[in-house]
C-alpha cells in the first residue's frame, strides 16, 4: 500500500491563521491525518502497476486462444 504524505503542522497552522484555536486546530489536523491513513487510495504508481499486470494477463490469454484456434483449424484440415 502506498503512503500519502500529509503535513499536519502546515494544516494546523493554516487553521490557526483562520482563527481556530490551537487545541482545535491540532485535533482537526490529527483527525484528517487519521482519515487519510485509513483510506485505501490508489496512486498513479498503483494504477501503472495494475495496467502492466492486466496487459501481461491479456497477452497470455490471447496467446492461449490463438494456439487453441490454430490447433482446432489443424484438426479440421486433417479431418476434411
Short mmCIF file of C-alpha atoms in Angstrom, two decimals:
data_model
loop_
_atom_site.label_atom_id
_atom_site.label_comp_id
_atom_site.label_asym_id
_atom_site.label_seq_id
_atom_site.Cartn_x
_atom_site.Cartn_y
_atom_site.Cartn_z
CA UNK A 1 0.00 0.00 0.00
CA UNK A 2 1.27 3.45 -0.86
CA UNK A 3 1.56 6.14 1.79
CA UNK A 4 0.03 9.53 1.14
CA UNK A 5 2.01 12.39 2.69
CA UNK A 6 0.01 14.86 4.76
CA UNK A 7 1.63 17.83 6.52
CA UNK A 8 -0.35 18.11 9.76
CA UNK A 9 1.78 21.00 11.04
CA UNK A 10 1.11 23.15 7.99
CA UNK A 11 -2.58 22.20 8.08
CA UNK A 12 -2.86 23.15 11.76
CA UNK A 13 -1.04 26.45 11.11
CA UNK A 14 -3.47 27.26 8.31
CA UNK A 15 -6.37 26.59 10.67
CA UNK A 16 -4.80 28.82 13.36
CA UNK A 17 -4.34 31.64 10.83
CA UNK A 18 -8.04 31.31 10.01
CA UNK A 19 -8.92 31.86 13.68
CA UNK A 20 -9.22 28.32 15.03
CA UNK A 21 -7.68 27.90 18.49
CA UNK A 22 -4.55 25.75 18.93
CA UNK A 23 -6.21 22.75 20.57
CA UNK A 24 -8.97 22.55 17.95
CA UNK A 25 -6.53 23.04 15.06
CA UNK A 26 -4.37 20.16 16.29
CA UNK A 27 -7.40 17.92 16.82
CA UNK A 28 -8.73 18.63 13.34
CA UNK A 29 -5.30 18.05 11.78
CA UNK A 30 -4.99 14.75 13.62
CA UNK A 31 -8.46 13.65 12.53
CA UNK A 32 -7.74 14.45 8.89
CA UNK A 33 -4.39 12.59 9.08
CA UNK A 34 -6.13 9.53 10.57
CA UNK A 35 -8.75 9.66 7.83
CA UNK A 36 -6.02 9.69 5.18
CA UNK A 37 -4.20 6.78 6.81
CA UNK A 38 -7.33 4.62 6.86
CA UNK A 39 -8.18 5.38 3.23
CA UNK A 40 -7.11 2.90 0.57
CA UNK A 41 -6.40 5.40 -2.17
CA UNK A 42 -4.88 4.30 -5.45
CA UNK A 43 -1.90 6.33 -6.59
CA UNK A 44 -0.68 6.81 -10.15
CA UNK A 45 2.02 4.21 -9.48
CA UNK A 46 -0.61 1.72 -8.26
CA UNK A 47 -2.60 2.27 -11.46
CA UNK A 48 0.51 1.84 -13.65
CA UNK A 49 1.34 -1.45 -11.94
CA UNK A 50 -2.22 -2.68 -12.39
CA UNK A 51 -2.15 -1.71 -16.07
CA UNK A 52 1.06 -3.69 -16.62
CA UNK A 53 -0.36 -6.76 -14.87
CA UNK A 54 -3.54 -6.59 -16.95
CA UNK A 55 -1.60 -6.22 -20.20
CA UNK A 56 0.54 -9.23 -19.28
CA UNK A 57 -2.52 -11.30 -18.37
CA UNK A 58 -4.37 -10.34 -21.55
CA UNK A 59 -1.30 -11.16 -23.67
CA UNK A 60 -1.13 -14.64 -22.14
CA UNK A 61 -4.84 -15.23 -22.65
CA UNK A 62 -4.75 -14.04 -26.25
CA UNK A 63 -1.76 -16.30 -26.95
CA UNK A 64 -3.61 -19.26 -25.46
CA UNK A 65 -6.71 -18.59 -27.53
CA UNK A 66 -4.63 -18.21 -30.68
CA UNK A 67 -2.84 -21.52 -30.04
CA UNK A 68 -6.18 -23.25 -29.44
CA UNK A 69 -7.62 -21.81 -32.66
CA UNK A 70 -4.62 -22.99 -34.68
CA UNK A 71 -4.93 -26.48 -33.17
CA UNK A 72 -8.65 -26.63 -33.99
CA UNK A 73 -8.07 -25.49 -37.57
CA UNK A 74 -5.26 -28.05 -37.98
CA UNK A 75 -7.54 -30.82 -36.66
CA UNK A 76 -10.33 -29.79 -39.03
CA UNK A 77 -7.93 -29.77 -42.02
CA UNK A 78 -6.86 -33.33 -41.21
CA UNK A 79 -10.49 -34.47 -40.94
CA UNK A 80 -11.51 -32.95 -44.24
#
